[in-house]
Amino acid sequence: MDAQPSLLDELLRHGLLFDTGVDGLYGRAGIFEEVISGIETMVVRIGHVDRPEVIRFPPGMNRAHFEASGYLKSFPHLAGTVHCFCGDEAAHGSLLADLEKGRDWTGGQKASDIVITPAACYPLYPIVAKRGPLAAGGGLFDLSSYCFRHEPSTDPTRMQLFRMREYVRVGSPEQVVDFRSEWMERGKTLIDKLRLPYVVDVANDPFFGRGGKIIANSQRELGLKFELLIPVSSQANPTACLSFNYHQDHFGKLWGITQADGDVAHTGCVGFGLERLAIALFRHHGFDTTQWPAGVRAELGLT
Ligand code: ATP
Ligand code: ZN
């Protein structure tokens, strides 16, 4: 039997996460954040040798860029939008009356120019496209963002708001494929250092609907997505903690990103699910970090 609810209970009981009343939306304790910082420092230590350009995004992105990205075609069920009150005083009166009477007050809310970022790399592509053709070496970016996915769950590794750390490579097919192979090895080394069990396997994104199944199958057949999976909530269904994606020329074509020679750029990304990695550590090494193996504490810089 899967132990998903009890893992959440344990994380709450040990004061590592705080319940907000919404599945997948939690406060994080100081020590939980220290673990996340430790993981990020390890990731940077491995990745900084390639001198990536660092960009930090807020959890929201330009709605027009989101619409153009095709996300709503593939993952309408996961998207989150920011709606706001834009009415006059009369509209404010009806909003308050609806609230008071316990009626739905959200009907008058209007979509703003911002949607919640679904993956850390989504806001990057239009920025790169706007700069014009890439230099001969292509581009390499170190990104981080809070991300939203509407997938409420009592499995603490499936949050609605979580942090994704990504390295993104933009360039020729060879540059992107090499980047992904390199990071698959680096990812394994990182998880070995954290003394966590894992497997790496081919994967697919959760494309929506019947048509989505066909796209997901082709993504698997072409080996476009791999995941590093760690047993966390369940032994039988390990959790994807790192993902290694090759988008081919999908985003290059979509945004008009070109290589130095004018060819359409290819892109790929490696994504680190920071909360998933932290929870995997608590699950395997215990809820008290002072009892974690000395080597793991040292890697994470826990004092
Ligand atoms: P792409 O850019 O192709 O959309 P991506 O790498 O940006 O893909 P995913 O592979 O879907 O995005 O997610 C990256 C990582 O984020 C996953 O490996 C996982 O660790 C983490 N993640 C995904 N969904 C959740 C969630 N609901 N809660 C916590 N972490 C998640
Ligand atoms: Zn990505």
mmCIF file of C-alpha atoms and ligand atoms in Angstrom:
data_model
loop_
_atom_site.group_PDB
_atom_site.id
_atom_site.type_symbol
_atom_site.label_atom_id
_atom_site.label_comp_id
_atom_site.label_asym_id
_atom_site.label_seq_id
_atom_site.Cartn_x
_atom_site.Cartn_y
_atom_site.Cartn_z
ATOM 1 C CA MET A 1 0.000 0.000 0.000
ATOM 2 C CA ASP A 2 1.261 3.481 -0.815
ATOM 3 C CA ALA A 3 2.178 5.647 2.149
ATOM 4 C CA GLN A 4 1.385 9.028 0.550
ATOM 5 C CA PRO A 5 -0.943 10.581 3.157
ATOM 6 C CA SER A 6 1.288 9.473 6.000
ATOM 7 C CA LEU A 7 4.370 11.117 4.460
ATOM 8 C CA LEU A 8 2.497 14.427 4.381
ATOM 9 C CA ASP A 9 1.326 13.855 7.980
ATOM 10 C CA GLU A 10 4.901 13.185 9.039
ATOM 11 C CA LEU A 11 6.243 16.322 7.325
ATOM 12 C CA LEU A 12 3.513 18.378 9.002
ATOM 13 C CA ARG A 13 3.953 16.673 12.388
ATOM 14 C CA HIS A 14 7.703 17.373 12.344
ATOM 15 C CA GLY A 15 7.057 21.035 11.537
ATOM 16 C CA LEU A 16 8.834 20.823 8.172
ATOM 17 C CA LEU A 17 5.768 21.874 6.164
ATOM 18 C CA PHE A 18 2.819 23.990 7.320
ATOM 19 C CA ASP A 19 -0.758 23.223 6.325
ATOM 20 C CA THR A 20 -2.671 26.064 4.611
ATOM 21 C CA GLY A 21 -5.933 24.179 4.116
ATOM 22 C CA VAL A 22 -5.265 23.706 0.390
ATOM 23 C CA ASP A 23 -3.719 20.467 -0.905
ATOM 24 C CA GLY A 24 -0.370 21.176 -2.525
ATOM 25 C CA LEU A 25 0.075 24.634 -0.920
ATOM 26 C CA TYR A 26 2.363 24.637 2.117
ATOM 27 C CA GLY A 27 4.535 26.854 4.253
ATOM 28 C CA ARG A 28 8.156 25.698 4.577
ATOM 29 C CA ALA A 29 10.173 25.569 7.795
ATOM 30 C CA GLY A 30 13.583 27.228 8.123
ATOM 31 C CA ILE A 31 15.398 23.897 8.093
ATOM 32 C CA PHE A 32 13.450 22.784 4.995
ATOM 33 C CA GLU A 33 14.709 25.955 3.277
ATOM 34 C CA GLU A 34 18.274 25.317 4.474
ATOM 35 C CA VAL A 35 18.123 21.913 2.801
ATOM 36 C CA ILE A 36 16.838 23.532 -0.411
ATOM 37 C CA SER A 37 19.645 26.134 -0.297
ATOM 38 C CA GLY A 38 22.131 23.299 0.185
ATOM 39 C CA ILE A 39 20.784 21.483 -2.877
ATOM 40 C CA GLU A 40 20.943 24.695 -4.924
ATOM 41 C CA THR A 41 24.551 25.303 -3.846
ATOM 42 C CA MET A 42 25.454 21.777 -4.977
ATOM 43 C CA VAL A 43 23.733 22.346 -8.325
ATOM 44 C CA VAL A 44 25.616 25.627 -8.822
ATOM 45 C CA ARG A 45 28.917 24.016 -7.825
ATOM 46 C CA ILE A 46 28.443 21.456 -10.602
ATOM 47 C CA GLY A 47 27.063 23.868 -13.206
ATOM 48 C CA HIS A 48 29.118 27.048 -12.768
ATOM 49 C CA VAL A 49 32.108 25.629 -14.668
ATOM 50 C CA ASP A 50 30.138 26.236 -17.886
ATOM 51 C CA ARG A 51 29.586 29.915 -16.950
ATOM 52 C CA PRO A 52 25.825 30.074 -17.567
ATOM 53 C CA GLU A 53 23.961 33.365 -17.661
ATOM 54 C CA VAL A 54 21.940 33.608 -14.440
ATOM 55 C CA ILE A 55 18.319 34.813 -14.591
ATOM 56 C CA ARG A 56 15.832 34.712 -11.708
ATOM 57 C CA PHE A 57 12.152 34.960 -12.571
ATOM 58 C CA PRO A 58 9.237 35.915 -10.330
ATOM 59 C CA PRO A 59 6.449 33.303 -10.202
ATOM 60 C CA GLY A 60 4.433 35.110 -12.896
ATOM 61 C CA MET A 61 5.016 35.467 -16.647
ATOM 62 C CA ASN A 62 3.663 37.619 -19.489
ATOM 63 C CA ARG A 63 0.227 36.236 -20.465
ATOM 64 C CA ALA A 64 0.818 36.992 -24.171
ATOM 65 C CA HIS A 65 4.040 34.910 -24.072
ATOM 66 C CA PHE A 66 2.212 32.135 -22.255
ATOM 67 C CA GLU A 67 -0.556 32.131 -24.895
ATOM 68 C CA ALA A 68 2.038 32.001 -27.692
ATOM 69 C CA SER A 69 3.977 29.194 -25.973
ATOM 70 C CA GLY A 70 1.322 26.585 -26.788
ATOM 71 C CA TYR A 71 0.992 25.588 -23.102
ATOM 72 C CA LEU A 72 -2.810 25.790 -23.295
ATOM 73 C CA LYS A 73 -2.817 23.346 -26.210
ATOM 74 C CA SER A 74 -0.814 20.731 -24.309
ATOM 75 C CA PHE A 75 -1.538 21.306 -20.606
ATOM 76 C CA PRO A 76 -4.765 23.343 -20.155
ATOM 77 C CA HIS A 77 -5.528 21.322 -17.008
ATOM 78 C CA LEU A 78 -2.339 22.468 -15.233
ATOM 79 C CA ALA A 79 -2.375 26.178 -16.042
ATOM 80 C CA GLY A 80 -3.039 28.924 -13.514
ATOM 81 C CA THR A 81 -3.969 32.503 -14.390
ATOM 82 C CA VAL A 82 -4.003 35.709 -12.331
ATOM 83 C CA HIS A 83 -7.378 37.431 -12.330
ATOM 84 C CA CYS A 84 -8.077 40.799 -10.728
ATOM 85 C CA PHE A 85 -10.899 43.138 -9.839
ATOM 86 C CA CYS A 86 -11.093 45.940 -12.398
ATOM 87 C CA GLY A 87 -14.622 47.256 -11.735
ATOM 88 C CA ASP A 88 -16.138 50.504 -10.485
ATOM 89 C CA GLU A 89 -17.723 51.222 -7.130
ATOM 90 C CA ALA A 90 -21.001 49.552 -8.101
ATOM 91 C CA ALA A 91 -19.113 46.399 -9.087
ATOM 92 C CA HIS A 92 -17.245 46.587 -5.774
ATOM 93 C CA GLY A 93 -20.637 46.747 -4.012
ATOM 94 C CA SER A 94 -21.829 43.563 -5.729
ATOM 95 C CA LEU A 95 -18.525 41.831 -4.981
ATOM 96 C CA LEU A 96 -18.909 42.585 -1.269
ATOM 97 C CA ALA A 97 -22.575 41.548 -1.321
ATOM 98 C CA ASP A 98 -21.656 38.226 -2.965
ATOM 99 C CA LEU A 99 -18.925 37.678 -0.364
ATOM 100 C CA GLU A 100 -21.282 38.516 2.479
ATOM 101 C CA LYS A 101 -23.940 36.112 1.217
ATOM 102 C CA GLY A 102 -21.401 33.340 0.569
ATOM 103 C CA ARG A 103 -22.109 33.494 -3.183
ATOM 104 C CA ASP A 104 -19.472 33.102 -5.888
ATOM 105 C CA TRP A 105 -17.747 36.512 -6.024
ATOM 106 C CA THR A 106 -15.202 35.595 -8.680
ATOM 107 C CA GLY A 107 -17.405 36.157 -11.767
ATOM 108 C CA GLY A 108 -16.394 39.825 -12.031
ATOM 109 C CA GLN A 109 -12.654 39.079 -11.915
ATOM 110 C CA LYS A 110 -10.810 39.845 -15.154
ATOM 111 C CA ALA A 111 -7.733 38.137 -16.539
ATOM 112 C CA SER A 112 -4.652 40.291 -15.895
ATOM 113 C CA ASP A 113 -1.537 40.427 -18.100
ATOM 114 C CA ILE A 114 0.127 37.862 -15.847
ATOM 115 C CA VAL A 115 -0.222 34.083 -15.595
ATOM 116 C CA ILE A 116 1.565 31.880 -13.079
ATOM 117 C CA THR A 117 4.743 30.421 -14.530
ATOM 118 C CA PRO A 118 4.310 26.707 -15.354
ATOM 119 C CA ALA A 119 8.037 25.869 -15.819
ATOM 120 C CA ALA A 120 11.092 28.008 -15.127
ATOM 121 C CA CYS A 121 12.219 28.005 -18.773
ATOM 122 C CA TYR A 122 8.971 29.354 -20.289
ATOM 123 C CA PRO A 123 9.716 33.070 -19.747
ATOM 124 C CA LEU A 124 13.244 32.635 -21.173
ATOM 125 C CA TYR A 125 12.591 31.838 -24.848
ATOM 126 C CA PRO A 126 11.008 35.195 -25.869
ATOM 127 C CA ILE A 127 13.874 37.010 -24.119
ATOM 128 C CA VAL A 128 16.468 35.008 -26.080
ATOM 129 C CA ALA A 129 14.544 35.449 -29.353
ATOM 130 C CA LYS A 130 14.436 39.233 -28.915
ATOM 131 C CA ARG A 131 18.248 39.411 -28.700
ATOM 132 C CA GLY A 132 18.625 38.184 -32.287
ATOM 133 C CA PRO A 133 20.798 35.314 -33.593
ATOM 134 C CA LEU A 134 22.825 33.360 -31.037
ATOM 135 C CA ALA A 135 26.610 33.591 -30.809
ATOM 136 C CA ALA A 136 28.470 30.610 -32.308
ATOM 137 C CA GLY A 137 28.657 28.884 -28.920
ATOM 138 C CA GLY A 138 24.884 29.123 -28.414
ATOM 139 C CA GLY A 139 23.385 30.102 -25.078
ATOM 140 C CA LEU A 140 23.395 28.568 -21.594
ATOM 141 C CA PHE A 141 21.152 29.792 -18.785
ATOM 142 C CA ASP A 142 20.805 29.116 -15.069
ATOM 143 C CA LEU A 143 17.164 29.732 -14.115
ATOM 144 C CA SER A 144 14.992 29.476 -11.080
ATOM 145 C CA SER A 145 11.327 30.200 -10.506
ATOM 146 C CA TYR A 146 8.410 29.283 -8.340
ATOM 147 C CA CYS A 147 6.051 27.392 -10.661
ATOM 148 C CA PHE A 148 2.349 26.604 -10.511
ATOM 149 C CA ARG A 149 0.574 23.466 -11.653
ATOM 150 C CA HIS A 150 -3.062 22.812 -10.863
ATOM 151 C CA GLU A 151 -2.682 19.286 -9.605
ATOM 152 C CA PRO A 152 -3.940 19.313 -5.995
ATOM 153 C CA SER A 153 -2.825 16.193 -4.169
ATOM 154 C CA THR A 154 -2.173 14.897 -0.679
ATOM 155 C CA ASP A 155 1.131 13.516 -1.950
ATOM 156 C CA PRO A 156 3.560 16.160 -0.635
ATOM 157 C CA THR A 157 5.817 15.660 -3.665
ATOM 158 C CA ARG A 158 2.965 16.851 -5.898
ATOM 159 C CA MET A 159 2.576 20.500 -4.966
ATOM 160 C CA GLN A 160 0.661 23.253 -6.711
ATOM 161 C CA LEU A 161 3.358 25.857 -6.027
ATOM 162 C CA PHE A 162 6.963 24.652 -6.005
ATOM 163 C CA ARG A 163 10.435 25.756 -7.084
ATOM 164 C CA MET A 164 12.127 24.601 -10.219
ATOM 165 C CA ARG A 165 15.769 25.167 -10.868
ATOM 166 C CA GLU A 166 16.770 24.746 -14.508
ATOM 167 C CA TYR A 167 19.759 24.882 -16.805
ATOM 168 C CA VAL A 168 18.684 25.609 -20.370
ATOM 169 C CA ARG A 169 20.841 25.129 -23.470
ATOM 170 C CA VAL A 170 20.033 26.905 -26.726
ATOM 171 C CA GLY A 171 22.048 26.195 -29.862
ATOM 172 C CA SER A 172 22.757 23.491 -32.421
ATOM 173 C CA PRO A 173 21.264 19.974 -32.062
ATOM 174 C CA GLU A 174 24.750 18.664 -31.105
ATOM 175 C CA GLN A 175 25.252 21.342 -28.442
ATOM 176 C CA VAL A 176 21.863 20.578 -26.878
ATOM 177 C CA VAL A 177 22.217 16.778 -27.038
ATOM 178 C CA ASP A 178 25.714 16.974 -25.491
ATOM 179 C CA PHE A 179 24.422 19.268 -22.748
ATOM 180 C CA ARG A 180 21.646 16.833 -21.907
ATOM 181 C CA SER A 181 23.945 13.769 -21.817
ATOM 182 C CA GLU A 182 26.423 15.647 -19.618
ATOM 183 C CA TRP A 183 23.688 16.664 -17.161
ATOM 184 C CA MET A 184 22.277 13.138 -16.993
ATOM 185 C CA GLU A 185 25.672 12.059 -15.662
ATOM 186 C CA ARG A 186 26.042 15.108 -13.410
ATOM 187 C CA GLY A 187 22.528 14.539 -12.039
ATOM 188 C CA LYS A 188 23.391 10.956 -11.075
ATOM 189 C CA THR A 189 26.601 12.137 -9.361
ATOM 190 C CA LEU A 190 24.622 14.728 -7.401
ATOM 191 C CA ILE A 191 22.088 12.165 -6.165
ATOM 192 C CA ASP A 192 24.870 9.681 -5.327
ATOM 193 C CA LYS A 193 26.442 12.372 -3.123
ATOM 194 C CA LEU A 194 23.092 12.761 -1.349
ATOM 195 C CA ARG A 195 23.019 8.962 -0.859
ATOM 196 C CA LEU A 196 19.574 8.531 -2.351
ATOM 197 C CA PRO A 197 18.407 5.549 -4.415
ATOM 198 C CA TYR A 198 17.287 6.304 -7.974
ATOM 199 C CA VAL A 199 16.623 5.066 -11.478
ATOM 200 C CA VAL A 200 16.805 7.050 -14.716
ATOM 201 C CA ASP A 201 14.069 6.273 -17.204
ATOM 202 C CA VAL A 202 12.468 7.596 -20.374
ATOM 203 C CA ALA A 203 9.360 9.675 -19.626
ATOM 204 C CA ASN A 204 6.627 11.816 -21.110
ATOM 205 C CA ASP A 205 4.848 15.024 -20.168
ATOM 206 C CA PRO A 206 1.186 14.799 -19.080
ATOM 207 C CA PHE A 207 -0.325 16.049 -22.380
ATOM 208 C CA PHE A 208 -4.071 16.667 -22.155
ATOM 209 C CA GLY A 209 -6.782 14.520 -23.766
ATOM 210 C CA ARG A 210 -6.847 11.678 -26.263
ATOM 211 C CA GLY A 211 -4.629 13.514 -28.768
ATOM 212 C CA GLY A 212 -2.197 14.049 -25.909
ATOM 213 C CA LYS A 213 -1.644 10.285 -25.575
ATOM 214 C CA ILE A 214 -0.300 10.164 -29.118
ATOM 215 C CA ILE A 215 2.069 13.077 -28.480
ATOM 216 C CA ALA A 216 3.211 11.477 -25.202
ATOM 217 C CA ASN A 217 3.923 8.164 -26.987
ATOM 218 C CA SER A 218 5.948 9.880 -29.669
ATOM 219 C CA GLN A 219 7.876 11.864 -27.013
ATOM 220 C CA ARG A 220 8.825 8.529 -25.388
ATOM 221 C CA GLU A 221 9.692 6.834 -28.682
ATOM 222 C CA LEU A 222 11.997 9.695 -29.648
ATOM 223 C CA GLY A 223 13.570 9.695 -26.161
ATOM 224 C CA LEU A 224 12.928 13.423 -25.742
ATOM 225 C CA LYS A 225 12.386 13.294 -21.975
ATOM 226 C CA PHE A 226 14.249 11.373 -19.290
ATOM 227 C CA GLU A 227 13.642 11.536 -15.582
ATOM 228 C CA LEU A 228 15.699 10.665 -12.547
ATOM 229 C CA LEU A 229 13.220 8.993 -10.224
ATOM 230 C CA ILE A 230 13.584 8.481 -6.478
ATOM 231 C CA PRO A 231 11.197 6.361 -4.388
ATOM 232 C CA VAL A 232 9.651 8.939 -2.057
ATOM 233 C CA SER A 233 5.907 8.586 -1.474
ATOM 234 C CA SER A 234 5.793 5.123 -2.966
ATOM 235 C CA GLN A 235 8.267 2.332 -3.729
ATOM 236 C CA ALA A 236 6.192 1.170 -6.686
ATOM 237 C CA ASN A 237 5.869 4.614 -8.298
ATOM 238 C CA PRO A 238 9.082 6.552 -7.748
ATOM 239 C CA THR A 239 8.951 10.349 -8.053
ATOM 240 C CA ALA A 240 10.575 12.362 -10.862
ATOM 241 C CA CYS A 241 13.021 14.674 -9.080
ATOM 242 C CA LEU A 242 15.160 15.702 -12.063
ATOM 243 C CA SER A 243 14.094 15.871 -15.689
ATOM 244 C CA PHE A 244 16.185 16.063 -18.830
ATOM 245 C CA ASN A 245 14.297 17.472 -21.799
ATOM 246 C CA TYR A 246 15.189 17.853 -25.466
ATOM 247 C CA HIS A 247 12.631 20.090 -27.212
ATOM 248 C CA GLN A 248 14.296 19.737 -30.641
ATOM 249 C CA ASP A 249 13.434 22.890 -32.639
ATOM 250 C CA HIS A 250 9.989 23.314 -31.016
ATOM 251 C CA PHE A 251 10.736 26.522 -29.056
ATOM 252 C CA GLY A 252 13.277 27.730 -31.628
ATOM 253 C CA LYS A 253 10.615 27.654 -34.374
ATOM 254 C CA LEU A 254 7.869 28.968 -32.131
ATOM 255 C CA TRP A 255 9.849 32.021 -30.986
ATOM 256 C CA GLY A 256 12.093 32.493 -34.022
ATOM 257 C CA ILE A 257 15.365 31.759 -32.201
ATOM 258 C CA THR A 258 18.201 31.325 -34.704
ATOM 259 C CA GLN A 259 21.735 30.012 -34.491
ATOM 260 C CA ALA A 260 24.693 32.111 -35.643
ATOM 261 C CA ASP A 261 24.438 30.543 -39.140
ATOM 262 C CA GLY A 262 20.728 31.363 -39.404
ATOM 263 C CA ASP A 263 19.430 27.827 -38.774
ATOM 264 C CA VAL A 264 16.600 27.414 -36.277
ATOM 265 C CA ALA A 265 17.970 26.865 -32.766
ATOM 266 C CA HIS A 266 17.326 23.701 -30.785
ATOM 267 C CA THR A 267 16.695 23.829 -27.035
ATOM 268 C CA GLY A 268 16.888 21.521 -24.063
ATOM 269 C CA CYS A 269 16.631 21.861 -20.313
ATOM 270 C CA VAL A 270 17.470 20.034 -17.128
ATOM 271 C CA GLY A 271 14.960 20.685 -14.345
ATOM 272 C CA PHE A 272 15.523 20.116 -10.619
ATOM 273 C CA GLY A 273 12.381 19.830 -8.475
ATOM 274 C CA LEU A 274 13.753 21.443 -5.304
ATOM 275 C CA GLU A 275 10.929 20.515 -2.927
ATOM 276 C CA ARG A 276 10.889 16.946 -4.281
ATOM 277 C CA LEU A 277 14.613 16.577 -3.628
ATOM 278 C CA ALA A 278 14.271 18.006 -0.114
ATOM 279 C CA ILE A 279 11.363 15.670 0.704
ATOM 280 C CA ALA A 280 13.317 12.708 -0.723
ATOM 281 C CA LEU A 281 16.145 13.555 1.711
ATOM 282 C CA PHE A 282 13.754 13.734 4.696
ATOM 283 C CA ARG A 283 12.093 10.503 3.599
ATOM 284 C CA HIS A 284 15.369 8.557 3.324
ATOM 285 C CA HIS A 285 17.573 10.119 6.014
ATOM 286 C CA GLY A 286 14.878 10.945 8.595
ATOM 287 C CA PHE A 287 12.940 14.002 9.701
ATOM 288 C CA ASP A 288 15.753 15.289 11.932
ATOM 289 C CA THR A 289 18.620 16.674 9.840
ATOM 290 C CA THR A 290 21.049 16.441 12.791
ATOM 291 C CA GLN A 291 20.817 12.655 12.398
ATOM 292 C CA TRP A 292 21.604 12.649 8.662
ATOM 293 C CA PRO A 293 24.824 10.992 7.501
ATOM 294 C CA ALA A 294 27.773 13.349 8.072
ATOM 295 C CA GLY A 295 28.733 13.194 4.386
ATOM 296 C CA VAL A 296 25.271 14.305 3.297
ATOM 297 C CA ARG A 297 25.206 17.127 5.863
ATOM 298 C CA ALA A 298 28.603 18.284 4.644
ATOM 299 C CA GLU A 299 27.538 18.232 0.974
ATOM 300 C CA LEU A 300 24.501 20.363 1.866
ATOM 301 C CA GLY A 301 26.522 22.725 4.060
ATOM 302 C CA LEU A 302 24.287 21.994 7.096
ATOM 303 C CA THR A 303 26.036 23.217 10.218
HETATM 304 P P1 ATP B 1 9.472 21.456 -20.053
HETATM 305 O O1 ATP B 1 10.346 22.653 -20.022
HETATM 306 O O2 ATP B 1 9.765 20.580 -21.187
HETATM 307 O O3 ATP B 1 8.030 21.777 -19.885
HETATM 308 P P2 ATP B 1 10.409 21.025 -17.395
HETATM 309 O O4 ATP B 1 11.658 20.268 -17.105
HETATM 310 O O5 ATP B 1 10.501 22.492 -17.350
HETATM 311 O O6 ATP B 1 9.814 20.568 -18.779
HETATM 312 P P3 ATP B 1 8.967 19.160 -15.801
HETATM 313 O O7 ATP B 1 9.857 18.111 -16.350
HETATM 314 O O8 ATP B 1 7.521 18.947 -15.965
HETATM 315 O O9 ATP B 1 9.249 20.574 -16.414
HETATM 316 O O10 ATP B 1 9.282 19.466 -14.277
HETATM 317 C C1 ATP B 1 10.621 19.698 -13.844
HETATM 318 C C2 ATP B 1 10.800 19.194 -12.441
HETATM 319 O O11 ATP B 1 9.906 19.907 -11.569
HETATM 320 C C3 ATP B 1 10.409 17.723 -12.279
HETATM 321 O O12 ATP B 1 11.491 16.875 -12.528
HETATM 322 C C4 ATP B 1 9.981 17.684 -10.817
HETATM 323 O O13 ATP B 1 11.088 17.394 -9.995
HETATM 324 C C5 ATP B 1 9.454 19.064 -10.524
HETATM 325 N N1 ATP B 1 7.980 19.049 -10.450
HETATM 326 C C6 ATP B 1 7.121 18.900 -11.473
HETATM 327 N N2 ATP B 1 5.848 18.939 -11.021
HETATM 328 C C7 ATP B 1 5.909 19.120 -9.670
HETATM 329 C C8 ATP B 1 4.932 19.242 -8.615
HETATM 330 N N3 ATP B 1 3.632 19.186 -8.877
HETATM 331 N N4 ATP B 1 5.380 19.418 -7.345
HETATM 332 C C9 ATP B 1 6.699 19.473 -7.076
HETATM 333 N N5 ATP B 1 7.658 19.359 -8.023
HETATM 334 C C10 ATP B 1 7.278 19.182 -9.305
HETATM 335 ZN ZN ZN B 2 12.323 23.545 -19.022
#
